[in-house]
Coordinates of C-alpha atoms in Angstrom, one line a residue:
X837 CA -138.9 102.1 67.6
X838 CA -137.7 98.9 66.0
X839 CA -135.1 96.5 67.3
X840 CA -131.5 97.5 67.4
X841 CA -129.7 96.6 64.2
X842 CA -126.0 96.0 63.9
X843 CA -124.0 96.7 60.8
X844 CA -120.6 95.6 59.6
X845 CA -118.0 98.2 58.9
X846 CA -115.1 97.0 56.9
X847 CA -111.4 96.9 57.6
X848 CA -110.9 100.6 57.0
X849 CA -112.7 101.4 60.2
X850 CA -110.3 99.5 62.5
X851 CA -107.0 99.2 60.6
X852 CA -107.2 95.4 61.1
X853 CA -107.0 93.9 57.7
X854 CA -109.3 91.0 58.3
X855 CA -112.7 90.6 56.7
X856 CA -115.1 88.4 58.6
X857 CA -118.7 87.4 57.6
X858 CA -121.2 87.9 60.5
X859 CA -123.3 84.9 61.5
X860 CA -126.5 87.0 61.1
X861 CA -126.2 86.6 57.3
X862 CA -126.1 83.3 55.5
X863 CA -124.2 84.6 52.6
X864 CA -122.0 87.6 51.6
X865 CA -121.1 89.2 48.4
X866 CA -117.8 90.4 47.1
X867 CA -116.8 91.9 43.7
X868 CA -114.4 89.7 41.7
X869 CA -113.6 91.1 38.2
X870 CA -116.9 92.9 38.0
X871 CA -119.0 89.8 39.0
X872 CA -120.8 89.2 42.2
X873 CA -119.9 85.9 43.9
X874 CA -121.7 84.2 46.7
X875 CA -119.6 83.2 49.7
X876 CA -121.0 81.0 52.5
X877 CA -120.9 82.2 56.1
X878 CA -118.4 80.8 58.6
X879 CA -119.8 78.3 61.1
X880 CA -120.3 79.5 64.6
X881 CA -117.4 77.5 66.0
X882 CA -115.0 78.8 63.5
X883 CA -112.3 80.9 65.2
X884 CA -111.6 84.3 63.7
X885 CA -108.2 84.9 62.2
X886 CA -106.9 88.2 63.4
X887 CA -103.5 88.8 61.8
X888 CA -101.3 91.8 62.6
X889 CA -100.1 93.8 59.6
X890 CA -96.8 92.3 58.3
X891 CA -94.8 91.8 55.1
X892 CA -95.6 88.1 55.0
X893 CA -98.9 86.3 54.9
X894 CA -99.6 84.1 57.8
X895 CA -99.9 80.4 56.7
X896 CA -103.0 78.5 57.7
X897 CA -102.7 75.2 59.7
X898 CA -106.0 73.8 58.5
X899 CA -106.3 71.6 55.4
X900 CA -107.4 73.1 52.2
X901 CA -111.0 72.2 51.4
X902 CA -112.8 72.4 48.0
X903 CA -115.3 74.9 49.3
X904 CA -114.0 77.3 52.0
X905 CA -116.6 78.5 54.5
X906 CA -114.9 81.7 55.4
X907 CA -113.4 84.7 53.7
X908 CA -109.9 86.1 54.5
X909 CA -108.1 89.1 53.0
X910 CA -104.5 88.9 51.9
X911 CA -102.7 92.2 51.9
X912 CA -99.4 93.9 52.6
X913 CA -97.9 96.9 54.6
X914 CA -98.4 99.3 51.7
X915 CA -102.2 98.7 51.8
X916 CA -103.1 102.4 52.0
X917 CA -101.9 103.1 48.5
X918 CA -104.1 100.3 47.2
X919 CA -107.3 101.7 48.5
X920 CA -109.9 102.8 46.0
X921 CA -111.8 106.1 46.3
X922 CA -114.8 107.4 44.6
X923 CA -116.0 111.1 44.4
X924 CA -119.7 111.2 44.5
X925 CA -122.0 114.2 44.6
X926 CA -123.8 114.5 47.9
X927 CA -126.3 117.4 48.0
X928 CA -124.5 118.8 44.9
X929 CA -121.1 118.8 46.8
X930 CA -118.3 116.5 45.6
X931 CA -117.3 114.2 48.5
X932 CA -114.5 111.7 48.4
X933 CA -115.5 108.2 49.9
X934 CA -113.4 105.1 50.2
X935 CA -115.0 102.1 48.4
X936 CA -115.6 99.4 51.0
X937 CA -117.6 96.3 50.0
X938 CA -117.2 94.9 53.6
X939 CA -119.3 97.7 55.1
X940 CA -123.0 97.5 55.2
X941 CA -123.5 101.2 55.5
X942 CA -122.1 104.5 54.2
X943 CA -120.4 106.8 56.7
X944 CA -119.3 110.4 56.5
X945 CA -117.3 112.5 58.9
X946 CA -118.4 115.7 60.6
X947 CA -116.2 117.9 58.3
X948 CA -117.9 116.5 55.2
X949 CA -121.3 116.8 56.9
X950 CA -120.6 120.5 57.3
X951 CA -119.5 120.8 53.7
X952 CA -122.8 119.4 52.4
X953 CA -124.7 122.1 54.3
X954 CA -125.3 120.5 57.7
X955 CA -128.5 118.7 56.8
X956 CA -130.7 117.6 59.7
X957 CA -129.3 114.6 61.6
X958 CA -131.8 112.3 63.3
X959 CA -131.1 109.9 66.1
X960 CA -130.5 106.2 65.2
X961 CA -130.7 103.0 67.2
X962 CA -128.4 101.2 64.8
X963 CA -125.0 100.2 65.8
X964 CA -121.9 99.6 63.7
X965 CA -119.2 97.0 64.4
X966 CA -115.7 97.2 62.9
X967 CA -113.8 94.2 61.6
X968 CA -112.0 93.9 64.9
X969 CA -115.3 93.5 66.7
X970 CA -115.2 96.9 68.4
X971 CA -118.3 99.1 68.4
X972 CA -118.2 102.3 66.2
X973 CA -120.2 105.2 67.6
X974 CA -122.8 106.6 65.2
X975 CA -123.8 110.2 65.9
X976 CA -127.0 109.9 63.8
X977 CA -128.3 109.4 60.3
X978 CA -129.2 111.9 57.6
X979 CA -131.1 111.9 54.3
X980 CA -129.3 113.3 51.2
X981 CA -129.4 113.4 47.4
X982 CA -126.6 111.3 45.8
X983 CA -125.4 111.2 42.2
X984 CA -122.6 109.5 40.3
X985 CA -122.1 108.7 36.6
X986 CA -125.7 109.7 35.7
X987 CA -127.1 107.6 38.6
X988 CA -129.2 109.6 41.1
X989 CA -131.0 108.6 44.2
X990 CA -132.1 109.7 47.6
X991 CA -130.1 107.9 50.2
X992 CA -129.3 107.7 53.9
X993 CA -125.9 107.8 55.4
X994 CA -124.5 107.8 58.9
X995 CA -122.6 110.5 60.7
X996 CA -119.5 109.5 62.8
X997 CA -117.1 111.6 64.8
X998 CA -114.1 109.8 63.4
X999 CA -112.3 112.6 61.5
X1000 CA -111.0 110.5 58.6
X1001 CA -113.8 107.9 58.2
X1002 CA -115.7 108.4 55.0
X1003 CA -116.9 105.0 53.6
X1004 CA -119.0 104.1 50.5
X1005 CA -120.8 101.0 51.8
X1006 CA -122.9 98.3 50.3
X1007 CA -126.1 100.2 50.6
X1008 CA -124.9 102.9 48.2
X1009 CA -122.8 100.6 46.1
X1010 CA -125.9 98.7 45.2
X1011 CA -127.9 101.9 44.4
X1012 CA -125.1 103.2 42.2
X1013 CA -125.1 99.8 40.3
X1014 CA -121.4 99.3 40.8
X1015 CA -121.9 95.6 41.0
X1016 CA -123.3 95.5 37.5
X1017 CA -120.3 97.0 35.8
X1018 CA -116.8 95.5 35.3
X1019 CA -114.4 96.3 38.1
X1020 CA -112.0 97.8 35.6
X1021 CA -114.6 100.3 34.6
X1022 CA -115.2 101.3 38.2
X1023 CA -111.5 101.6 38.9
X1024 CA -111.1 104.0 35.9
X1025 CA -113.8 106.2 37.4
X1026 CA -112.0 106.1 40.7
X1027 CA -108.7 107.0 39.1
X1028 CA -110.3 110.2 37.7
X1029 CA -110.4 111.6 41.3
X1030 CA -106.7 112.4 41.8
X1031 CA -105.4 114.3 44.8
X1032 CA -105.2 117.5 42.8
X1033 CA -108.8 117.0 41.6
X1034 CA -110.0 116.5 45.1
X1035 CA -108.2 119.6 46.3
X1036 CA -109.7 121.6 43.5
X1037 CA -113.2 120.4 44.3
X1038 CA -112.7 121.2 48.0
X1039 CA -111.3 124.6 47.2
X1040 CA -114.4 125.5 45.1
X1041 CA -116.7 124.1 47.7
X1042 CA -115.1 126.2 50.5
X1043 CA -115.4 129.4 48.4
X1044 CA -119.0 128.6 47.7
X1045 CA -119.9 127.7 51.3
X1046 CA -118.1 130.8 52.6
X1047 CA -119.0 133.1 49.7
X1048 CA -119.2 136.2 51.9
X1049 CA -115.7 135.7 53.3
X1050 CA -114.2 135.7 49.7
X1051 CA -116.3 138.6 48.4
X1052 CA -114.5 141.6 47.1
X1053 CA -114.6 144.8 49.2
X1054 CA -113.6 145.6 52.7
X1055 CA -114.7 143.5 55.7
X1056 CA -115.5 144.9 59.1
X1057 CA -114.7 143.2 62.4
X1058 CA -117.9 142.8 64.5
X1059 CA -116.2 141.7 67.7
X1060 CA -114.0 144.5 68.7
X1061 CA -112.9 148.1 68.0
X1062 CA -109.4 149.6 68.3
X1063 CA -108.9 152.1 71.1
X1064 CA -105.8 154.3 71.3
X1065 CA -104.5 155.6 74.6
X1066 CA -102.2 158.7 75.0
X1067 CA -99.4 159.0 77.5
X1068 CA -100.2 161.3 80.4
X1069 CA -99.5 164.9 79.7
X1070 CA -99.6 164.6 76.0
X1071 CA -100.5 167.6 73.9
X1072 CA -101.9 167.6 70.3
X1073 CA -99.5 167.7 67.4
X1074 CA -100.6 169.1 64.1
X1075 CA -98.4 168.7 61.0
X1076 CA -98.9 170.4 57.6
X1077 CA -99.6 168.5 54.4
X1078 CA -96.9 167.4 52.1
X1079 CA -96.9 168.1 48.3
X1080 CA -97.9 165.3 46.0
X1081 CA -96.0 164.9 42.7
X1082 CA -98.1 166.1 39.8
X1083 CA -97.7 162.7 37.9
X1084 CA -99.3 160.9 40.9
X1085 CA -102.0 163.5 41.7
X1086 CA -104.9 161.8 39.9
X1087 CA -104.0 158.4 41.3
X1088 CA -103.8 159.7 44.9
X1089 CA -107.2 161.5 44.5
X1090 CA -108.8 158.4 43.2
X1091 CA -107.5 156.4 46.2
X1092 CA -108.7 159.1 48.6
X1093 CA -112.1 158.9 46.9
X1094 CA -112.2 155.1 47.2
X1095 CA -111.3 155.2 50.9
X1096 CA -114.0 157.7 51.5
X1097 CA -116.6 155.7 49.6
X1098 CA -115.7 152.5 51.5
X1099 CA -116.0 154.3 54.9
X1100 CA -112.4 154.1 55.8
X1101 CA -112.0 157.9 56.0
X1102 CA -114.3 160.8 56.4
X1103 CA -113.6 164.5 55.7
X1104 CA -113.5 166.9 58.7
X1105 CA -113.1 170.7 58.9
X1106 CA -111.3 170.9 62.2
X1107 CA -108.8 168.8 64.2
X1108 CA -106.3 169.4 66.9
X1109 CA -104.2 166.4 65.5
X1110 CA -103.0 165.9 62.0
X1111 CA -100.3 163.9 60.3
X1112 CA -99.0 164.1 56.7
X1113 CA -99.5 161.2 54.3
X1114 CA -97.0 158.9 52.5
X1115 CA -97.9 157.6 49.1
X1116 CA -96.5 154.1 48.2
X1117 CA -96.8 152.7 44.7
X1118 CA -97.9 149.0 44.7
X1119 CA -96.8 146.3 42.2
X1120 CA -100.2 146.4 40.4
X1121 CA -99.7 150.1 39.6
X1122 CA -102.1 151.4 42.3
X1123 CA -101.1 153.4 45.3
X1124 CA -101.4 152.9 49.1
X1125 CA -102.0 156.0 51.2
X1126 CA -100.4 155.7 54.6
X1127 CA -100.3 158.2 57.4
X1128 CA -96.9 159.2 58.7
X1129 CA -97.6 159.1 62.4
X1130 CA -93.9 159.1 63.2
X1131 CA -94.1 162.9 62.9
X1132 CA -95.8 163.2 66.3
X1133 CA -98.6 160.8 67.3
X1134 CA -96.5 157.6 67.8
X1135 CA -94.1 159.4 70.2
X1136 CA -97.0 160.3 72.6
X1137 CA -99.1 157.1 72.1
X1138 CA -99.2 154.5 74.8
X1139 CA -98.0 151.1 73.8
X1140 CA -100.6 148.3 73.4
X1141 CA -99.1 145.6 75.6
X1142 CA -99.6 142.4 73.6
X1143 CA -96.7 140.3 72.2
X1144 CA -96.2 139.3 68.6
X1145 CA -95.4 135.6 68.1
X1146 CA -91.8 134.5 67.5
X1147 CA -90.9 131.8 64.9
X1148 CA -90.6 129.1 67.5
X1149 CA -94.2 129.6 68.6
X1150 CA -95.5 129.5 65.1
X1151 CA -93.6 126.4 64.1
X1152 CA -94.7 124.6 67.2
X1153 CA -98.3 125.1 66.3
X1154 CA -97.6 123.7 62.8
X1155 CA -95.6 120.7 63.9
X1156 CA -96.3 117.4 62.2
X1157 CA -98.3 118.8 59.3
X1158 CA -98.1 117.3 55.8
X1159 CA -100.7 119.5 54.0
X1160 CA -100.8 123.2 54.4
X1161 CA -103.0 126.2 53.5
X1162 CA -102.5 129.9 53.8
X1163 CA -105.2 132.6 54.2
X1164 CA -104.6 136.3 53.5
X1165 CA -106.8 139.0 54.9
X1166 CA -107.5 141.9 52.5
X1167 CA -106.4 145.3 53.8
X1168 CA -106.0 143.6 57.2
X1169 CA -105.8 146.6 59.6
X1170 CA -108.5 148.5 57.8
X1171 CA -111.0 145.8 58.6
X1172 CA -111.0 146.9 62.3
X1173 CA -112.9 150.0 63.3
X1174 CA -111.5 152.5 65.8
X1175 CA -113.4 153.9 68.7
X1176 CA -115.0 157.3 68.4
X1177 CA -112.6 159.0 70.9
X1178 CA -109.6 157.7 68.9
X1179 CA -110.7 159.0 65.4
X1180 CA -109.4 162.6 65.9
X1181 CA -105.9 161.2 66.8
X1182 CA -105.8 159.6 63.4
X1183 CA -106.5 162.7 61.3
X1184 CA -104.4 163.0 58.1
X1185 CA -103.6 166.3 56.3
X1186 CA -103.8 166.0 52.5
X1187 CA -103.9 168.4 49.5
X1188 CA -107.7 167.7 49.6
X1189 CA -108.0 168.8 53.2
X1190 CA -108.4 166.9 56.5
X1191 CA -109.7 163.4 56.8
X1192 CA -110.3 161.2 59.9
X1193 CA -109.7 157.5 59.9
X1194 CA -112.7 155.3 60.9
X1195 CA -110.6 152.2 60.6
X1196 CA -107.3 151.2 62.0
X1197 CA -104.6 152.5 59.6
X1198 CA -101.1 151.3 58.8
X1199 CA -98.4 153.2 60.6
X1200 CA -99.9 153.5 64.0
X1201 CA -97.5 152.2 66.7
X1202 CA -100.2 150.1 68.4
X1203 CA -101.7 148.6 65.3
X1204 CA -99.7 145.4 65.0
X1205 CA -100.3 144.4 68.6
X1206 CA -104.0 145.2 68.4
X1207 CA -104.4 143.2 65.2
X1208 CA -102.4 140.2 66.5
X1209 CA -104.5 140.1 69.7
X1210 CA -107.7 140.1 67.6
X1211 CA -106.3 137.2 65.4
X1212 CA -105.3 135.2 68.4
X1213 CA -108.7 135.7 70.0
X1214 CA -110.5 134.6 66.8
X1215 CA -108.4 131.4 66.4
X1216 CA -108.3 130.5 70.1
X1217 CA -108.9 126.8 70.7
X1218 CA -108.3 125.7 67.1
X1219 CA -105.5 123.1 66.4
X1220 CA -103.0 123.2 63.6
X1221 CA -103.5 127.0 63.1
X1222 CA -101.0 129.8 63.5
X1223 CA -101.4 133.5 62.7
X1224 CA -98.8 136.2 62.2
X1225 CA -100.7 139.5 61.7
X1226 CA -102.7 139.2 58.5
X1227 CA -101.3 135.8 57.4
X1228 CA -103.0 132.6 58.7
X1229 CA -101.3 129.2 58.2
X1230 CA -103.1 125.9 58.7
X1231 CA -101.8 122.4 58.6
X1232 CA -103.1 118.9 58.7
X1233 CA -101.8 115.3 58.6
X1234 CA -103.9 114.7 55.5
X1235 CA -106.3 116.5 53.1
X1236 CA -109.4 115.7 55.1
X1237 CA -107.9 117.0 58.4
X1238 CA -106.8 120.1 56.7
X1239 CA -110.2 120.5 55.1
X1240 CA -111.9 120.2 58.6
X1241 CA -109.5 122.8 60.0
X1242 CA -110.1 125.2 57.1
X1243 CA -113.8 124.9 57.6
X1244 CA -113.4 125.7 61.3
X1245 CA -111.2 128.7 60.6
X1246 CA -113.4 130.1 57.9
X1247 CA -116.4 129.8 60.2
X1248 CA -114.5 132.0 62.8
X1249 CA -113.5 134.5 60.1
X1250 CA -117.1 134.7 59.0
X1251 CA -118.3 135.2 62.6
X1252 CA -115.8 138.1 63.0
X1253 CA -116.8 139.7 59.7
X1254 CA -113.4 139.6 58.1
X1255 CA -112.8 139.1 54.4
X1256 CA -110.0 137.3 52.6
X1257 CA -108.2 138.1 49.4
X1258 CA -108.9 134.9 47.4
X1259 CA -106.1 135.4 44.9
X1260 CA -103.5 135.4 47.7
X1261 CA -104.9 132.3 49.5
X1262 CA -103.3 128.9 49.0
X1263 CA -105.2 125.7 49.7
X1264 CA -103.9 122.1 50.1
X1265 CA -100.2 122.9 49.4
X1266 CA -96.9 121.5 50.6
X1267 CA -94.8 123.5 53.0
X1268 CA -92.3 124.7 50.4
X1269 CA -95.2 126.1 48.4
X1270 CA -96.2 128.4 51.2
X1271 CA -94.6 131.8 51.3
X1272 CA -94.8 133.5 54.7
X1273 CA -93.0 136.8 55.4
X1274 CA -91.9 137.2 58.9
X1275 CA -90.7 140.5 60.2

């Protein structure tokens, strides 16, 4: 192992807008109008100038000299809007980094590391020091393939646990030849990456990373099954079928066939229990077949004792958010299997005969509580997330925090085997753009 090396990390790492040149280097570079200018290092007895952020620039008491031996940054309260960002491709994934010529190294956060495929992270004995002099913990370093504006190279960046710290440092700035082009040209490339562009890139990346979650078709929960309990002394209730209007007959038969092919229902020849069906026409012209368990089963079914959240609970979890996302589960209840001893209770009586449900159907008295309990268990321990039945709302103070939370939630959904309806999901939205039906 070599000796420990210490790197500078620019003002963005600490929030203290003061650029100092370390004594370990005899000169430093900064970009001025596209040119690289040499700046001498400060003498060892030179005191650092740590100025708090204010609307005014602190005046210096020393006399002006023809050749200054230190570099100071002049800035204002609205500094965040003046920061420059660059979207580079890391392992073929677009990642947004803040351009920082005061940083020796390139840093990415854990959420972005997950987005680029979780490449192998090796230990490092390097240390990073922020502009304020504090030490920034580096989790490790990783090798990756980088490209921007027809420039490609294999580089090394460092992983940090700071959630919002993604910096394009001098090491990559040099390899991308950003010093050799006019600053205006670089800025124009940066302006191309607007907030909407970044949100669109992140959305595509999430859908690619979690492709199985956004696939069409019905998901299947791998963690639990629904079990229905009857009240003591209950006796079976069998109801006859209801007639189906001739105009809807073909559509209903097609839906029964689809449900059978997807494993939601299976035909049976005998059952002590049966409920008639209700056919509901959807906005897209298709139909939904629901069982009318109000005709008998619900009256003798024991209640599943689990509370549904109230609005106050939901809004408390989403408090303080500025960016929002909404995830919608496709045919939510039907993604949960029912136990074998509960299937006969869920038999439906149709013009095509008897069918048993293998999945949890709509209309069962216990279904909402069972599904809500499953959602809460899946999302347990995650911040900025609230679920009401099949709708999941996420929030973050900025796009990157929301992206990290989306990644965590999608990982849980993937682990549970659920699938989302992509066309009904909304990513990186404002609160007024999120529709959430609360019953």
